[in-house]
PDB file of C-alpha atoms in Angstrom:
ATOM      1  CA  UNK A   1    -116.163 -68.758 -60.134  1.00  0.00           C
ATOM      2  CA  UNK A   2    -113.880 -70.796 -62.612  1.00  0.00           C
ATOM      3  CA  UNK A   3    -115.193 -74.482 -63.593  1.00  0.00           C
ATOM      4  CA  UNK A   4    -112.490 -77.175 -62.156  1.00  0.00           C
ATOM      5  CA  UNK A   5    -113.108 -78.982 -65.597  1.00  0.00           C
ATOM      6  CA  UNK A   6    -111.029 -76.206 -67.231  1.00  0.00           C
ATOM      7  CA  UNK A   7    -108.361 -75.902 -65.074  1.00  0.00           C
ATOM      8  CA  UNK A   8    -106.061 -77.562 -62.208  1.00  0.00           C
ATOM      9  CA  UNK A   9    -107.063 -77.374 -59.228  1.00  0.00           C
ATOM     10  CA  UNK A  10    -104.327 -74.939 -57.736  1.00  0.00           C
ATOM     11  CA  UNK A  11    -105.138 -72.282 -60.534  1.00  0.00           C
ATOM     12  CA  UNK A  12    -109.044 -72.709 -59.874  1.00  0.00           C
ATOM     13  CA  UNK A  13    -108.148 -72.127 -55.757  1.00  0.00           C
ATOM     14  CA  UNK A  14    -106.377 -68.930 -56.733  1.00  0.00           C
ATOM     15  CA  UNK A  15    -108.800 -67.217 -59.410  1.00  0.00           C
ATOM     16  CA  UNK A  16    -111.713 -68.104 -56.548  1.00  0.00           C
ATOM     17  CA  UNK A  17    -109.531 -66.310 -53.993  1.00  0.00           C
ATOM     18  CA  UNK A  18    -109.113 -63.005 -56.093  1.00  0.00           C
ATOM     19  CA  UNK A  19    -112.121 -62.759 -57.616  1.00  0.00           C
ATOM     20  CA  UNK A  20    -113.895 -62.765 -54.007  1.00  0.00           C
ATOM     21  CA  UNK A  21    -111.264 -60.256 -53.182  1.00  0.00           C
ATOM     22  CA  UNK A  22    -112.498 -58.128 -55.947  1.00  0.00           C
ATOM     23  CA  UNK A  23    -116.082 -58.587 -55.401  1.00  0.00           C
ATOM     24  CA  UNK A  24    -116.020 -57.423 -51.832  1.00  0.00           C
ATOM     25  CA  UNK A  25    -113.747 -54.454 -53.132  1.00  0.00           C
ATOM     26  CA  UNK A  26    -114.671 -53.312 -56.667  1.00  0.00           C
ATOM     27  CA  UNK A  27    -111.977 -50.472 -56.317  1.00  0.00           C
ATOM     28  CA  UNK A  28    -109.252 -53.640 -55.347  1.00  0.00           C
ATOM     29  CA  UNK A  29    -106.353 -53.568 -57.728  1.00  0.00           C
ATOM     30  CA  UNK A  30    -106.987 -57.436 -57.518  1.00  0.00           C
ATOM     31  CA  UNK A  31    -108.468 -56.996 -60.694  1.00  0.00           C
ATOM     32  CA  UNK A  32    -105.183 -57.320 -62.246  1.00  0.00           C
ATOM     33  CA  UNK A  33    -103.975 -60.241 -61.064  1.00  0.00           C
ATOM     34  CA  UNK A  34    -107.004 -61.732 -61.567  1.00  0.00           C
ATOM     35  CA  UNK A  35    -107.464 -60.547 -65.026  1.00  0.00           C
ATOM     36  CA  UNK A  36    -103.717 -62.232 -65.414  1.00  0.00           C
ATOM     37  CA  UNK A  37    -105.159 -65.774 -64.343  1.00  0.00           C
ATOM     38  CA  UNK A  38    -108.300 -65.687 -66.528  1.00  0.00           C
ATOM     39  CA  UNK A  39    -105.142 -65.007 -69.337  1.00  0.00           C
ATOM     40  CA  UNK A  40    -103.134 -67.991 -68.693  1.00  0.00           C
ATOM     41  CA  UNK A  41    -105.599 -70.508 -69.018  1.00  0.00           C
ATOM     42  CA  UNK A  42    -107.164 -69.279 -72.008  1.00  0.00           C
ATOM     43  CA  UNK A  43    -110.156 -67.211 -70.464  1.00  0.00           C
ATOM     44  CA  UNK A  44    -110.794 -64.089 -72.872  1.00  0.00           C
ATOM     45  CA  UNK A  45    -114.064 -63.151 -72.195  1.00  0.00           C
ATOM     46  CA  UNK A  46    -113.869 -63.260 -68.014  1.00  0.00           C
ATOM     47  CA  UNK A  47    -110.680 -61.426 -68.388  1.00  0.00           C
ATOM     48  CA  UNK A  48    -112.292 -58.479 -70.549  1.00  0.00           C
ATOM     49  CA  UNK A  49    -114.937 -58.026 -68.274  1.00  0.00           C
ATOM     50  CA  UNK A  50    -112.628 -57.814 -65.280  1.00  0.00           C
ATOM     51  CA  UNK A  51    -110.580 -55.570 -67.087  1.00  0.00           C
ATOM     52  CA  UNK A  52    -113.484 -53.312 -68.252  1.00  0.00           C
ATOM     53  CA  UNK A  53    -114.503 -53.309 -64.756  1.00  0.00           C
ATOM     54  CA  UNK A  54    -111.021 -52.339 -63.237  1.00  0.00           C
ATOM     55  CA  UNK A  55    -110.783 -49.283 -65.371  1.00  0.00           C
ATOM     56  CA  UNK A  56    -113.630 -47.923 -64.505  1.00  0.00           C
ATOM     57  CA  UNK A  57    -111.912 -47.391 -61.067  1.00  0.00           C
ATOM     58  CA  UNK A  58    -108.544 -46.856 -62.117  1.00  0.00           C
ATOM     59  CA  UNK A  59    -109.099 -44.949 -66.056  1.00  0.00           C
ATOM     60  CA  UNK A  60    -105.980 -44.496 -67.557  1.00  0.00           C
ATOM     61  CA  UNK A  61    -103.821 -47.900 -65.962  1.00  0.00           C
ATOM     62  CA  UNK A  62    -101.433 -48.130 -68.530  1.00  0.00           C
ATOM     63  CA  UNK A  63    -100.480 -52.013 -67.454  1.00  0.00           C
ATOM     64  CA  UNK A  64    -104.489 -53.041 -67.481  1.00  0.00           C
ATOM     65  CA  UNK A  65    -105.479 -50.993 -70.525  1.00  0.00           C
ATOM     66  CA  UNK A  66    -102.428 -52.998 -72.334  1.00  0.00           C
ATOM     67  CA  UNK A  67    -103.704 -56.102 -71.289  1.00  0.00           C
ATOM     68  CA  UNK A  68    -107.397 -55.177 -72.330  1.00  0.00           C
ATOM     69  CA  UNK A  69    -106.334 -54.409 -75.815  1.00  0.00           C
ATOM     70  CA  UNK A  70    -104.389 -58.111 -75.944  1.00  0.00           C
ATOM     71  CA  UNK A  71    -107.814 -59.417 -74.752  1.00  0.00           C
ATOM     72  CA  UNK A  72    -109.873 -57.713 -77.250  1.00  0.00           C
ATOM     73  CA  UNK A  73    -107.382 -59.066 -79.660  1.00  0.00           C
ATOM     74  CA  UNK A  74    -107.862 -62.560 -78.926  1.00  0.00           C
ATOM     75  CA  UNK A  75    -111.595 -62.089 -78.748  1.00  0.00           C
ATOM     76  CA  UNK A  76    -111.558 -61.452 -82.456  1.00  0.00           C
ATOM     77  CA  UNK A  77    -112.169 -57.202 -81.768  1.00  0.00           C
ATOM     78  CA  UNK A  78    -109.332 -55.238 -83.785  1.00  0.00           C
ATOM     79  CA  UNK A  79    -111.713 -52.261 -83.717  1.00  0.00           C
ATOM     80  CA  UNK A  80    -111.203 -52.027 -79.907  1.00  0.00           C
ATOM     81  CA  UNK A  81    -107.757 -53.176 -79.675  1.00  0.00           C
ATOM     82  CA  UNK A  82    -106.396 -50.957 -81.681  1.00  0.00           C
ATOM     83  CA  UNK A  83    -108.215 -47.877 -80.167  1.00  0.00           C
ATOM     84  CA  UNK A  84    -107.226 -48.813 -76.719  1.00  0.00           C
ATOM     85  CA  UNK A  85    -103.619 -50.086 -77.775  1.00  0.00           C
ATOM     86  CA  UNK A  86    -103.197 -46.279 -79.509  1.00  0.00           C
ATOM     87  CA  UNK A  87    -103.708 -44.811 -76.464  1.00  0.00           C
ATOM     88  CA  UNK A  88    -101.571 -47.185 -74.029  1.00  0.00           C
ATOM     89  CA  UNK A  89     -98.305 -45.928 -76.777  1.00  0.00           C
ATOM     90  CA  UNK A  90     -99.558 -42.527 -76.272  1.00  0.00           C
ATOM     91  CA  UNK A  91     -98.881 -42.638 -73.120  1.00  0.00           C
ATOM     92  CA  UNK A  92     -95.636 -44.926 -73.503  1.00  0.00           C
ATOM     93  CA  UNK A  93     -94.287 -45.327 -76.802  1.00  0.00           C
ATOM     94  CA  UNK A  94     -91.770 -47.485 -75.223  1.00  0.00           C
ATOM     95  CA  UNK A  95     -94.599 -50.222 -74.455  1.00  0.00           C
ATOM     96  CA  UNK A  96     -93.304 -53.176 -77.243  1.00  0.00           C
ATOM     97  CA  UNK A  97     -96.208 -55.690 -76.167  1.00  0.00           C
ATOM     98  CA  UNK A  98     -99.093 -52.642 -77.347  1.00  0.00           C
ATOM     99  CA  UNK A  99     -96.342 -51.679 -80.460  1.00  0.00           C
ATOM    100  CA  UNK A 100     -96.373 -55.662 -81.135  1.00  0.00           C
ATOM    101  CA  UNK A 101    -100.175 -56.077 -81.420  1.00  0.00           C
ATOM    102  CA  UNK A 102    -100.590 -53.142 -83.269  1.00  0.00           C
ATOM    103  CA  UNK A 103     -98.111 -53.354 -85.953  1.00  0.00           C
ATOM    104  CA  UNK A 104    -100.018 -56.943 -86.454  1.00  0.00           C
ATOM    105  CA  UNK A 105    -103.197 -55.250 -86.587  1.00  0.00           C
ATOM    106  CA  UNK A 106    -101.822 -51.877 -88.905  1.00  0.00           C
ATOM    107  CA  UNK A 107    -100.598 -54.409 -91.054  1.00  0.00           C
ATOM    108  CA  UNK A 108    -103.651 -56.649 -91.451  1.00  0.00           C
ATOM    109  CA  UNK A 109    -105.701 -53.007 -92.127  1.00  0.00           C
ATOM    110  CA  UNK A 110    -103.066 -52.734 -95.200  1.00  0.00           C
ATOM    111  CA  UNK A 111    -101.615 -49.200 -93.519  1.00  0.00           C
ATOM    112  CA  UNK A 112     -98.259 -50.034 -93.788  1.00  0.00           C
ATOM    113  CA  UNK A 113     -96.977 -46.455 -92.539  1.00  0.00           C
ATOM    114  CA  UNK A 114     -98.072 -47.360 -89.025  1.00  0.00           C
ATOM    115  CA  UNK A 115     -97.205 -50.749 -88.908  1.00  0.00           C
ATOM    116  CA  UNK A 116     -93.611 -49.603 -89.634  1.00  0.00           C
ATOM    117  CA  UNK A 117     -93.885 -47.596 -87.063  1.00  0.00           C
ATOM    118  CA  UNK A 118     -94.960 -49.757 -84.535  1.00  0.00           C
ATOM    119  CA  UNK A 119     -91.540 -52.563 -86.280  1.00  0.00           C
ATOM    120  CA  UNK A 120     -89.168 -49.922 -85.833  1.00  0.00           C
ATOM    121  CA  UNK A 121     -89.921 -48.905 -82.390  1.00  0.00           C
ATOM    122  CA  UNK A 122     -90.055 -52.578 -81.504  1.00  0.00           C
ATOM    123  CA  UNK A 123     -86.584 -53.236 -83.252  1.00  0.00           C
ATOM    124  CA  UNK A 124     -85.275 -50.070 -81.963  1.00  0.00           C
ATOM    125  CA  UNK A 125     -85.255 -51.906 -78.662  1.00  0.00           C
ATOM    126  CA  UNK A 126     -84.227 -55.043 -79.647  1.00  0.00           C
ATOM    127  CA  UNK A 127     -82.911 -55.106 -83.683  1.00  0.00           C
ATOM    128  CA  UNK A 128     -83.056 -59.405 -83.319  1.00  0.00           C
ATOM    129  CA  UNK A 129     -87.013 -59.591 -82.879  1.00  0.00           C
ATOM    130  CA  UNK A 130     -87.986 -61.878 -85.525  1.00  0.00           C
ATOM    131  CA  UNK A 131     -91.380 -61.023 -85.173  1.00  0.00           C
ATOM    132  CA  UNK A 132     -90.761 -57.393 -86.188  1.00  0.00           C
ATOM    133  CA  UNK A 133     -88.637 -57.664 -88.721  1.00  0.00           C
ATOM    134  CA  UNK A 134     -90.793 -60.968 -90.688  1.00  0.00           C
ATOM    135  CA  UNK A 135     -93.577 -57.742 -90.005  1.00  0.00           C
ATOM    136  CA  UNK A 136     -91.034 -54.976 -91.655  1.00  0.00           C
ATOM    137  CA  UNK A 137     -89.705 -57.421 -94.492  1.00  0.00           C
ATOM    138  CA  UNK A 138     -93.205 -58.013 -95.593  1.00  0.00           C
ATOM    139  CA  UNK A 139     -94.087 -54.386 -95.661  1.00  0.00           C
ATOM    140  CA  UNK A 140     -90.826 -53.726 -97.270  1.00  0.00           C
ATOM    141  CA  UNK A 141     -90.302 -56.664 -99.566  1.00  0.00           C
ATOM    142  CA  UNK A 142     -86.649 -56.558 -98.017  1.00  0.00           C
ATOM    143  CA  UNK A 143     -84.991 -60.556 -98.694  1.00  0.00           C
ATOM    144  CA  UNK A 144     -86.008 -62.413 -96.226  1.00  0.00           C
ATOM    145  CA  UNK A 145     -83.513 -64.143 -93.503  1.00  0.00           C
ATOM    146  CA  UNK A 146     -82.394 -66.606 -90.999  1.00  0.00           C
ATOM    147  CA  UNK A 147     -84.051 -65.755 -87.469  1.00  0.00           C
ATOM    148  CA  UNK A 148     -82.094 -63.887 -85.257  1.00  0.00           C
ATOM    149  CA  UNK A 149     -82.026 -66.617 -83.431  1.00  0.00           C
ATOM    150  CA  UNK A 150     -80.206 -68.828 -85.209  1.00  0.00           C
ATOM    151  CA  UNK A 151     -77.775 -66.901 -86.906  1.00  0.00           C
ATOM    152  CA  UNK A 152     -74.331 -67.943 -86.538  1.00  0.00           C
ATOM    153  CA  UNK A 153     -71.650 -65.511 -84.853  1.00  0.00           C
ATOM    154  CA  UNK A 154     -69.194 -65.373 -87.580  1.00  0.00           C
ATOM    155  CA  UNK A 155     -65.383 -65.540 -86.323  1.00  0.00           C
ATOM    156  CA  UNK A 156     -63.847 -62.064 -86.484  1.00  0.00           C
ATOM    157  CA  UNK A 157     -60.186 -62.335 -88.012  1.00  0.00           C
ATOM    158  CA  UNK A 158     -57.660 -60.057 -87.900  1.00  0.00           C
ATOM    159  CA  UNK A 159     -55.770 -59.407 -90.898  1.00  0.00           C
ATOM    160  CA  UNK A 160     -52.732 -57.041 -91.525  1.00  0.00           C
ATOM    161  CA  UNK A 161     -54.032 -55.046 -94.059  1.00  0.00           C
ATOM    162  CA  UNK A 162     -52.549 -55.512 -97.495  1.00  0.00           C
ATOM    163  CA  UNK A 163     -52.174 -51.897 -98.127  1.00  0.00           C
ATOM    164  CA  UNK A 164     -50.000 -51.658 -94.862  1.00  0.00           C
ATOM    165  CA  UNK A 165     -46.407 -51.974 -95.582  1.00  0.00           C
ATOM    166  CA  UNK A 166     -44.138 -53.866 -93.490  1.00  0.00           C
ATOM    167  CA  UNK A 167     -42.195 -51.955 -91.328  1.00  0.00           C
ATOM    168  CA  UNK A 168     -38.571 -51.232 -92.611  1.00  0.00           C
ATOM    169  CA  UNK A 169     -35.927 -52.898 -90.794  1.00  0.00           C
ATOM    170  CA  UNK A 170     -33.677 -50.987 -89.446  1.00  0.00           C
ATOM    171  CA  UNK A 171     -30.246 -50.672 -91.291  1.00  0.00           C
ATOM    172  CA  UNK A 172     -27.199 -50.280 -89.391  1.00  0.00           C
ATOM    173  CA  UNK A 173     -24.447 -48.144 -91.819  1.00  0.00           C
ATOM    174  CA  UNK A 174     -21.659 -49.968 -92.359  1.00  0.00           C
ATOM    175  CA  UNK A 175     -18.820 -48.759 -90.250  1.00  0.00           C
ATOM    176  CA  UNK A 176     -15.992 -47.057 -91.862  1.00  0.00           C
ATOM    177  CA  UNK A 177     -12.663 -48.431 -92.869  1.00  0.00           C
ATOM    178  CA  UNK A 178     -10.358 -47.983 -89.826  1.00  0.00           C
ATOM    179  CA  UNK A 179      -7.701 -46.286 -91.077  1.00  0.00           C
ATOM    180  CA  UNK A 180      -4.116 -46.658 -89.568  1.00  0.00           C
ATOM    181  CA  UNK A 181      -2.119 -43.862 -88.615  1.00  0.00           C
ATOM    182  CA  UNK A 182       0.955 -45.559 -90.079  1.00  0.00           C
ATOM    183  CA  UNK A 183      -0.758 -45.063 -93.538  1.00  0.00           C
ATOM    184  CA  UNK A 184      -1.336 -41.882 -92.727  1.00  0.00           C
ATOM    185  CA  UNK A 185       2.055 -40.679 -92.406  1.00  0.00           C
ATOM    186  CA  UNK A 186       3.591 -38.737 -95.139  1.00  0.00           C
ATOM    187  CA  UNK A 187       5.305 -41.164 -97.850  1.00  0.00           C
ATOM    188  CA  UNK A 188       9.266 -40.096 -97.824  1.00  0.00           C
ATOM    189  CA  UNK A 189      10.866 -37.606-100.284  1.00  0.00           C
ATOM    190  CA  UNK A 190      13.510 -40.182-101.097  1.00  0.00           C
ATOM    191  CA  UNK A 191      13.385 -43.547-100.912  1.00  0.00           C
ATOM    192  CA  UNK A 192      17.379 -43.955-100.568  1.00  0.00           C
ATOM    193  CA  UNK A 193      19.591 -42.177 -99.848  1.00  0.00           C
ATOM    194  CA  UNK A 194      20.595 -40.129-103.196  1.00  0.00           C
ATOM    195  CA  UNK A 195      17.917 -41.718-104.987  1.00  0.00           C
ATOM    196  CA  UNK A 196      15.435 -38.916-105.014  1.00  0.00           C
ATOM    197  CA  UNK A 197      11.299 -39.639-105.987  1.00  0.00           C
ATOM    198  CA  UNK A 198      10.063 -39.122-109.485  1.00  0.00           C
ATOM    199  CA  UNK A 199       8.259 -36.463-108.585  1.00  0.00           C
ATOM    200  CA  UNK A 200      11.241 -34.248-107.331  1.00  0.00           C
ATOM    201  CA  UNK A 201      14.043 -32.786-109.986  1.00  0.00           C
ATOM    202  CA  UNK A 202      17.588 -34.850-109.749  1.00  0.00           C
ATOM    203  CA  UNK A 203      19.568 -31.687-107.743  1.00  0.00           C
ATOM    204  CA  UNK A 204      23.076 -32.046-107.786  1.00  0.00           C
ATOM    205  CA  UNK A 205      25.232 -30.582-104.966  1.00  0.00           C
ATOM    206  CA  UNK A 206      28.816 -31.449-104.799  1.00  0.00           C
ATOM    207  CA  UNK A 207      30.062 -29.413-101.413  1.00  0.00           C
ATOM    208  CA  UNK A 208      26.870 -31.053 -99.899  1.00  0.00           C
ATOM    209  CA  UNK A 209      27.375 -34.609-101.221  1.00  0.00           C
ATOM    210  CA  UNK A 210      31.330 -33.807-100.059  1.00  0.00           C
ATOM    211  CA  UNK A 211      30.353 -33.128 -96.516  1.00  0.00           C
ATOM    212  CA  UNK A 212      28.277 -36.525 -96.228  1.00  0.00           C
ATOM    213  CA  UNK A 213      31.104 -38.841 -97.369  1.00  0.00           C
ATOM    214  CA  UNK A 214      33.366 -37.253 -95.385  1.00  0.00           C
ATOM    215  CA  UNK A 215      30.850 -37.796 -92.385  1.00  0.00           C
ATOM    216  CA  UNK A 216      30.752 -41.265 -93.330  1.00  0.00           C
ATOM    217  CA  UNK A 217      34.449 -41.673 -93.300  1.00  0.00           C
ATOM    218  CA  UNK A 218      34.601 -40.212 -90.004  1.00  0.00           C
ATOM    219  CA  UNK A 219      31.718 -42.222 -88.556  1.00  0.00           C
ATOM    220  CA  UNK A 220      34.193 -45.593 -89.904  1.00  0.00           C
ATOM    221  CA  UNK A 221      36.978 -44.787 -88.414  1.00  0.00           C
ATOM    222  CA  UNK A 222      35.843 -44.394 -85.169  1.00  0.00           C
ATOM    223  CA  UNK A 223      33.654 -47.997 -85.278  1.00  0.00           C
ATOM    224  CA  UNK A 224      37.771 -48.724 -86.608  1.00  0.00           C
ATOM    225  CA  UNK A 225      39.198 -47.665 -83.362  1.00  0.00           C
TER     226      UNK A 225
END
């Protein structure tokens, strides 16, 4: 039963409760639970020999043979813990809490192989455990750095890149000269009448010049009349 002077009250009630449970049921998978309590309030040695006990009815429980290997930990027993935690990540090598202990342990032993095994699956799952990583950087002699935890989000900013040219605007031609169809038209052969261009010969016709006078004359005399 668990002494009152260790523990409140309401914890004492509960590991009374389950540990009757389990002695009037050895195969009860009270043991657990009860194992749990003996845990929280700093109980090592009553939780290893519930634990021991459970897994003699119940050999390969992943969850309690985790939780033994913590225990022997604690107790001061790598020996054990690390032969029972090498089996629990046998079985799961996704369990982080058995990877945690043992890369601690691996580590201690000076076989640094293993223990960055056990970091790497650990930060596999979760790249900001501190934990691991302090564990990898020692192994590694990586500079060390802030915790994950308190590493500042820096501000992403966007910058147009300065190899990125600006986009060209887009030029509008210049519209043509509007020409008028007055210009257009041809310039005149003479400018007055018997004044012919430079660039015609002087051509002389008298029985043609004698015709237009005498059209002229006529055209007076009958404004005259």
């Amino acid at each position: 039963m668990a002494s009152s002077s260790r523990i409140d009250p309401s914890t004492a009630a509960e590991i009374d409760r389950l540990a009757i449970a389990v002695a009037k049921d050895p195969r009860s998978k009270e043991f657990l639970p009860l194992a749990d309590e003996y845990i929280k309030v700093g109980m090592w040695q009553e939780a290893a020999g519930v634990l021991e006990d459970g897994l003699k009815a119940y050999p390969g429980f992943v969850t309690a043979m985790a939780a033994l290997g913590r225990v022997y930990d604690q107790l001061g027993q790598p020996v054990k813990a690390k032969a029972i935690l090498e089996d629990v990540v046998r079985q799961r090598p996704d369990n982080l809490r058995a990877h945690r202990i043992l890369a601690k342990l691996y580590h201690a032993e000076g076989n640094a192989d293993l223990a960055l095994l056990s970091c790497t699956a650990i930060l596999n799952a979760n790249p900001f455990d501190e934990e691991a990583a302090s564990v990898k950087r020692s192994i590694t002699g990586a500079p060390d750095n802030a915790p994950a935890a308190k590493r500042e989000k820096k501000r992403i900013v966007t910058e147009p890149r300065p190899d990125t040219a600006k986009a060209a605007a887009p030029v509008t031609p210049a519209p043509e000269p509007s020409v008028s169809t007055s210009s257009m038209a041809s310039e005149p052969v003479t400018e007055t009448l018997g004044r012919p261009t430079p660039d015609l010969p002087v051509v002389k016709h008298t029985a043609a010049i004698a015709r237009l006078e005498a059209w002229l004359r006529t055209i007076q005399a009958q404004r005259v009349h």
